Tab-separated table of C-alpha atoms in Angstrom:
chain	number	residue	atom	x	y	z
A	629	MET	CA	-32.405	5.438	22.984
A	630	TYR	CA	-28.993	3.696	23.020
A	631	PRO	CA	-27.316	5.777	25.712
A	632	ASP	CA	-23.549	5.672	25.489
A	633	LYS	CA	-22.009	2.874	27.517
A	634	PHE	CA	-18.484	4.239	27.986
A	635	HIS	CA	-17.329	7.727	28.766
A	636	LEU	CA	-13.630	7.955	27.773
A	637	THR	CA	-11.508	10.840	26.871
A	638	LYS	CA	-10.596	11.052	23.320
A	639	GLU	CA	-7.019	10.049	23.988
A	640	GLN	CA	-8.165	7.210	26.407
A	641	ASN	CA	-10.254	5.739	23.485
A	642	ARG	CA	-7.472	6.163	21.134
A	643	CYS	CA	-5.202	4.201	23.458
A	644	PHE	CA	-7.841	1.528	23.878
A	645	ALA	CA	-8.158	1.096	20.080
A	646	LYS	CA	-4.305	1.086	19.623
A	647	LYS	CA	-4.083	-1.525	22.265
A	648	ASN	CA	-6.560	-3.674	20.469
A	649	LEU	CA	-5.548	-2.926	16.798
A	650	VAL	CA	-4.406	-6.469	16.130
A	651	ARG	CA	-7.677	-7.970	17.391
A	652	LEU	CA	-9.854	-5.255	15.609
A	653	VAL	CA	-7.928	-5.982	12.301
A	654	PHE	CA	-8.412	-9.793	12.886
A	655	THR	CA	-12.115	-9.344	13.521
A	656	ASN	CA	-12.709	-7.038	10.531
A	657	SER	CA	-10.709	-9.363	8.102
A	658	ARG	CA	-12.440	-12.413	9.199
A	659	PHE	CA	-15.875	-10.737	8.356
A	660	GLU	CA	-14.347	-9.967	4.808
A	661	GLY	CA	-13.718	-13.874	4.491
A	662	VAL	CA	-9.957	-13.731	5.354
A	663	ASN	CA	-9.319	-16.949	7.319
A	664	THR	CA	-6.024	-16.011	9.058
A	665	THR	CA	-5.345	-16.967	12.657
A	666	LEU	CA	-4.712	-14.399	15.131
A	667	PRO	CA	-1.055	-15.145	15.253
A	668	GLN	CA	-0.870	-14.847	11.623
A	669	THR	CA	-2.655	-11.599	11.678
A	670	GLN	CA	-0.089	-10.217	14.191
A	671	THR	CA	2.771	-11.458	11.833
A	672	ILE	CA	1.430	-9.568	9.006
A	673	ILE	CA	0.814	-6.443	10.814
A	674	ASP	CA	4.331	-6.602	11.961
A	675	GLY	CA	5.434	-6.444	8.514
A	676	MET	CA	6.288	-10.006	7.887
A	677	SER	CA	4.675	-12.514	5.601
A	678	ALA	CA	2.756	-15.424	7.115
A	679	ALA	CA	3.046	-18.958	5.738
A	680	GLY	CA	-0.143	-20.100	3.805
A	681	VAL	CA	-1.663	-16.623	3.550
A	682	SER	CA	-2.245	-15.276	0.037
A	683	ILE	CA	-1.086	-11.879	-1.037
A	684	ASP	CA	-4.600	-10.685	-1.386
A	685	ASP	CA	-5.367	-11.620	2.191
A	686	SER	CA	-2.256	-10.238	3.510
A	687	ASN	CA	-3.216	-6.841	1.519
A	688	VAL	CA	-6.645	-6.722	3.242
A	689	ILE	CA	-5.001	-7.066	6.544
A	690	VAL	CA	-2.328	-4.406	5.871
A	691	GLN	CA	-4.650	-1.872	4.556
A	692	LEU	CA	-7.183	-2.462	7.493
A	693	LYS	CA	-4.214	-1.757	9.679
A	694	ARG	CA	-3.513	1.308	8.023
A	695	GLY	CA	-7.337	2.286	7.965
A	696	TRP	CA	-7.261	1.842	11.653
A	697	GLN	CA	-4.116	3.883	12.237
A	698	TYR	CA	-5.759	6.667	10.120
A	699	VAL	CA	-8.855	7.006	12.039
A	700	ILE	CA	-7.061	6.709	15.441
A	701	ARG	CA	-4.679	9.429	14.524
A	702	GLU	CA	-6.854	11.827	12.453
A	703	ASP	CA	-7.704	14.973	14.484
A	704	LYS	CA	-10.265	16.174	12.165
A	705	ALA	CA	-14.080	15.543	12.908
A	706	LEU	CA	-15.607	12.686	10.911
A	707	SER	CA	-16.804	13.800	7.376
A	708	LEU	CA	-17.659	12.410	4.266
A	709	LYS	CA	-14.221	13.361	2.975
A	710	ILE	CA	-12.753	11.343	5.897
A	711	GLY	CA	-15.066	8.456	4.724
A	712	GLN	CA	-13.362	8.745	1.147
A	713	ASN	CA	-10.032	8.619	2.817
A	714	ILE	CA	-10.805	5.467	4.805
A	715	ASN	CA	-12.066	3.917	1.547
A	716	LEU	CA	-8.898	4.834	-0.114
A	717	LEU	CA	-6.926	2.994	2.490
A	718	VAL	CA	-8.968	-0.051	3.085
A	719	ALA	CA	-9.956	-0.699	-0.447
A	720	ARG	CA	-6.836	0.159	-2.141
A	721	TYR	CA	-6.119	-3.107	-3.784
A	722	ASP	CA	-9.747	-4.324	-4.555
A	723	SER	CA	-11.695	-1.497	-5.708
A	724	LEU	CA	-12.226	-0.259	-9.150
A	725	ASP	CA	-11.720	3.377	-7.979
A	726	PRO	CA	-10.629	3.509	-4.416
A	727	GLY	CA	-11.965	6.461	-2.473
A	728	SER	CA	-14.282	7.576	-4.974
A	729	PHE	CA	-18.126	7.413	-4.663
A	730	ARG	CA	-19.788	4.810	-6.810
A	731	THR	CA	-21.654	6.408	-9.817
A	732	GLY	CA	-23.003	3.142	-11.302
A	733	SER	CA	-25.661	0.549	-10.202
A	734	VAL	CA	-24.885	-2.465	-8.057
A	735	THR	CA	-24.083	-5.754	-9.899
A	736	VAL	CA	-26.229	-7.911	-7.832
A	737	GLU	CA	-29.971	-6.627	-7.569
A	738	LEU	CA	-31.482	-6.881	-4.032
A	739	GLY	CA	-34.835	-5.541	-4.920
A	740	ASN	CA	-34.281	-2.119	-3.809
A	741	ASP	CA	-32.876	1.101	-5.602
A	742	LYS	CA	-29.726	1.349	-3.441
A	743	GLY	CA	-26.138	1.147	-4.536
A	744	GLU	CA	-24.932	4.404	-5.854
A	745	TRP	CA	-23.723	7.867	-4.641
A	746	LYS	CA	-26.776	10.130	-4.311
A	747	PRO	CA	-26.456	13.810	-3.423
A	748	GLN	CA	-28.887	13.369	-0.606
A	749	GLU	CA	-26.209	11.329	1.093
A	750	VAL	CA	-24.681	14.759	2.185
A	751	ASP	CA	-27.857	15.823	3.966
A	752	PHE	CA	-28.349	12.391	5.544
A	753	PHE	CA	-24.772	12.929	7.274
A	754	ASN	CA	-25.250	16.389	8.149
A	755	ASN	CA	-28.759	15.678	9.721
A	756	LEU	CA	-27.522	12.555	11.515
A	757	MET	CA	-24.502	14.421	12.979
A	758	GLN	CA	-26.952	17.228	14.339
A	759	LYS	CA	-29.452	14.803	15.704
A	760	ASP	CA	-30.219	14.859	19.417
A	761	THR	CA	-29.214	11.346	20.277
A	762	SER	CA	-26.303	9.475	21.618
A	763	VAL	CA	-22.812	9.039	19.783
A	764	THR	CA	-23.480	5.277	19.834
A	765	ASP	CA	-26.663	5.640	18.210
A	766	LYS	CA	-25.297	8.014	15.675
A	767	ALA	CA	-22.420	5.834	15.108
A	768	MET	CA	-24.759	2.422	14.546
A	769	THR	CA	-27.019	4.417	12.081
A	770	LEU	CA	-24.245	5.559	10.075
A	771	MET	CA	-22.344	2.221	10.040
A	772	TYR	CA	-25.438	0.221	8.860
A	773	HIS	CA	-26.731	3.048	6.551
A	774	ASN	CA	-23.577	3.176	4.680
A	775	MET	CA	-23.150	-0.424	4.541
A	776	ARG	CA	-26.576	-1.070	2.824
A	777	ASN	CA	-26.120	1.913	0.412
A	778	GLN	CA	-22.785	0.741	-0.778
A	779	LEU	CA	-21.484	4.334	-1.312
A	780	PHE	CA	-18.221	3.152	-2.682
A	781	TRP	CA	-17.159	0.676	-5.498
A	782	ASP	CA	-15.740	-1.880	-3.053
A	783	GLY	CA	-14.940	-2.113	0.800
A	784	ASN	CA	-18.039	-0.500	1.909
A	785	LYS	CA	-18.451	-2.908	4.996
A	786	ARG	CA	-14.826	-1.981	6.014
A	787	THR	CA	-15.123	1.566	5.409
A	788	ALA	CA	-18.484	1.972	7.219
A	789	THR	CA	-17.068	0.009	10.286
A	790	LEU	CA	-14.054	2.315	10.451
A	791	ALA	CA	-16.028	5.513	9.967
A	792	ALA	CA	-18.451	4.664	12.627
A	793	ASN	CA	-15.641	3.853	14.983
A	794	LYS	CA	-13.895	7.190	14.172
A	795	LEU	CA	-17.032	8.823	15.511
A	796	MET	CA	-16.826	6.564	18.666
A	797	ILE	CA	-13.154	7.315	19.305
A	798	ASP	CA	-13.533	11.114	18.775
A	799	HIS	CA	-16.257	11.258	21.534
A	800	GLY	CA	-14.918	8.498	23.936
A	801	ALA	CA	-17.801	6.175	23.483
A	802	GLY	CA	-15.802	2.945	23.084
A	803	LEU	CA	-15.713	0.979	19.803
A	804	ILE	CA	-18.080	-1.070	17.643
A	805	ASN	CA	-16.821	-4.544	17.189
A	806	VAL	CA	-18.995	-7.632	16.610
A	807	PRO	CA	-17.502	-10.728	18.279
A	808	LEU	CA	-16.433	-13.583	15.808
A	809	ASP	CA	-18.433	-16.092	17.848
A	810	LYS	CA	-21.603	-14.131	17.104
A	811	ARG	CA	-20.978	-13.676	13.340
A	812	ASP	CA	-23.688	-16.029	12.262
A	813	VAL	CA	-26.298	-14.085	14.093
A	814	TRP	CA	-25.051	-10.907	12.758
A	815	ASN	CA	-24.981	-12.096	9.174
A	816	ASN	CA	-28.527	-13.224	9.431
A	817	LEU	CA	-29.612	-9.884	10.877
A	818	ILE	CA	-27.851	-7.803	8.415
A	819	SER	CA	-29.046	-9.836	5.487
A	820	LYS	CA	-32.740	-9.142	6.748
A	821	TYR	CA	-31.880	-5.380	7.019
A	822	TYR	CA	-30.457	-5.268	3.487
A	823	LEU	CA	-33.654	-6.375	2.288
A	824	SER	CA	-36.105	-4.734	4.472
A	825	GLY	CA	-34.183	-1.135	5.140
A	826	ASP	CA	-35.409	-1.386	8.915
A	827	MET	CA	-32.383	-1.396	11.146
A	828	LYS	CA	-33.912	-1.270	14.436
A	829	THR	CA	-33.415	-4.932	15.342
A	830	LEU	CA	-30.024	-5.015	14.016
A	831	LYS	CA	-29.051	-1.884	16.038
A	832	ASP	CA	-30.772	-3.498	19.331
A	833	TRP	CA	-28.632	-6.546	18.839
A	834	THR	CA	-25.470	-4.631	18.103
A	835	TYR	CA	-26.098	-2.362	21.227
A	836	VAL	CA	-26.121	-5.454	23.538
A	837	ASN	CA	-23.237	-7.387	21.754
A	838	GLY	CA	-20.971	-5.243	19.760
A	839	ILE	CA	-20.152	-2.039	21.866
A	840	GLN	CA	-16.841	-2.670	23.651
A	841	GLY	CA	-14.781	-0.200	25.809
A	842	VAL	CA	-13.346	0.065	29.223
A	843	THR	CA	-14.824	1.492	32.491
A	844	PHE	CA	-12.481	3.072	35.123
A	845	ASP	CA	-13.319	2.632	38.792
A	846	HIS	CA	-12.023	5.933	40.327
A	847	LYS	CA	-13.612	5.424	43.684
A	848	GLN	CA	-10.927	2.952	44.871
A	849	ASN	CA	-8.402	4.344	47.302
A	850	LEU	CA	-5.460	3.199	45.259
A	851	PRO	CA	-1.977	5.137	45.126
A	852	LYS	CA	-1.300	7.364	42.313
A	853	PRO	CA	2.015	8.269	40.675
A	854	ASP	CA	3.689	11.463	42.204
A	855	ILE	CA	5.809	12.575	39.085
A	856	ASN	CA	5.506	14.615	36.032
A	857	PRO	CA	6.254	12.547	32.963
A	858	GLU	CA	7.168	15.697	30.955
A	859	ASP	CA	10.136	16.031	33.429
A	860	TYR	CA	11.558	12.867	31.973
A	861	GLU	CA	11.292	13.731	28.292
């Protein structure tokens, strides 16, 4: 189920993510309630202040940029420790204890027993990584599981999204990025999932609407470069 749609090399996937860094940060920040425009997001990522954007919103954007840069550059395979590192970055200015697993109960009760770090999360992660299924399937499962279980004090949605995309990038499977024009549908689906614990409908929808990448047509008889770039370093 959910076969990988894209088959890139790790470096190609990294390049694809870097090329779309501003758009990825823009989308992620909008899902966090930051209402900047794409040009404002670009300005902030470039290291300048944007008129009308609060310090808090600017911090969210800057730390998302740093989080994306980390998952793009990190050579080590995804682990719970890398998840902590991601949270340390993206939730640096709005978490009670950035990078640390939650050890208390949730503030708002949703009618389930979720909301704090449990030792079985180690087994869940290890079992998922060893499961005989596609990378895309694993990434979606990890992302939505971690969002619902709220392993960290804050920034769980951002952390889960970047961790899932770290897995996608490492295996050349593209990126998970829900388009803004479909945000209302996604919000409705994830709200239902938070209450039910059944992510199948949400994963089905995400697979159709939220998996992005690039496909190369190598069959075309097009000219190729005939130099070695290393000769010009």
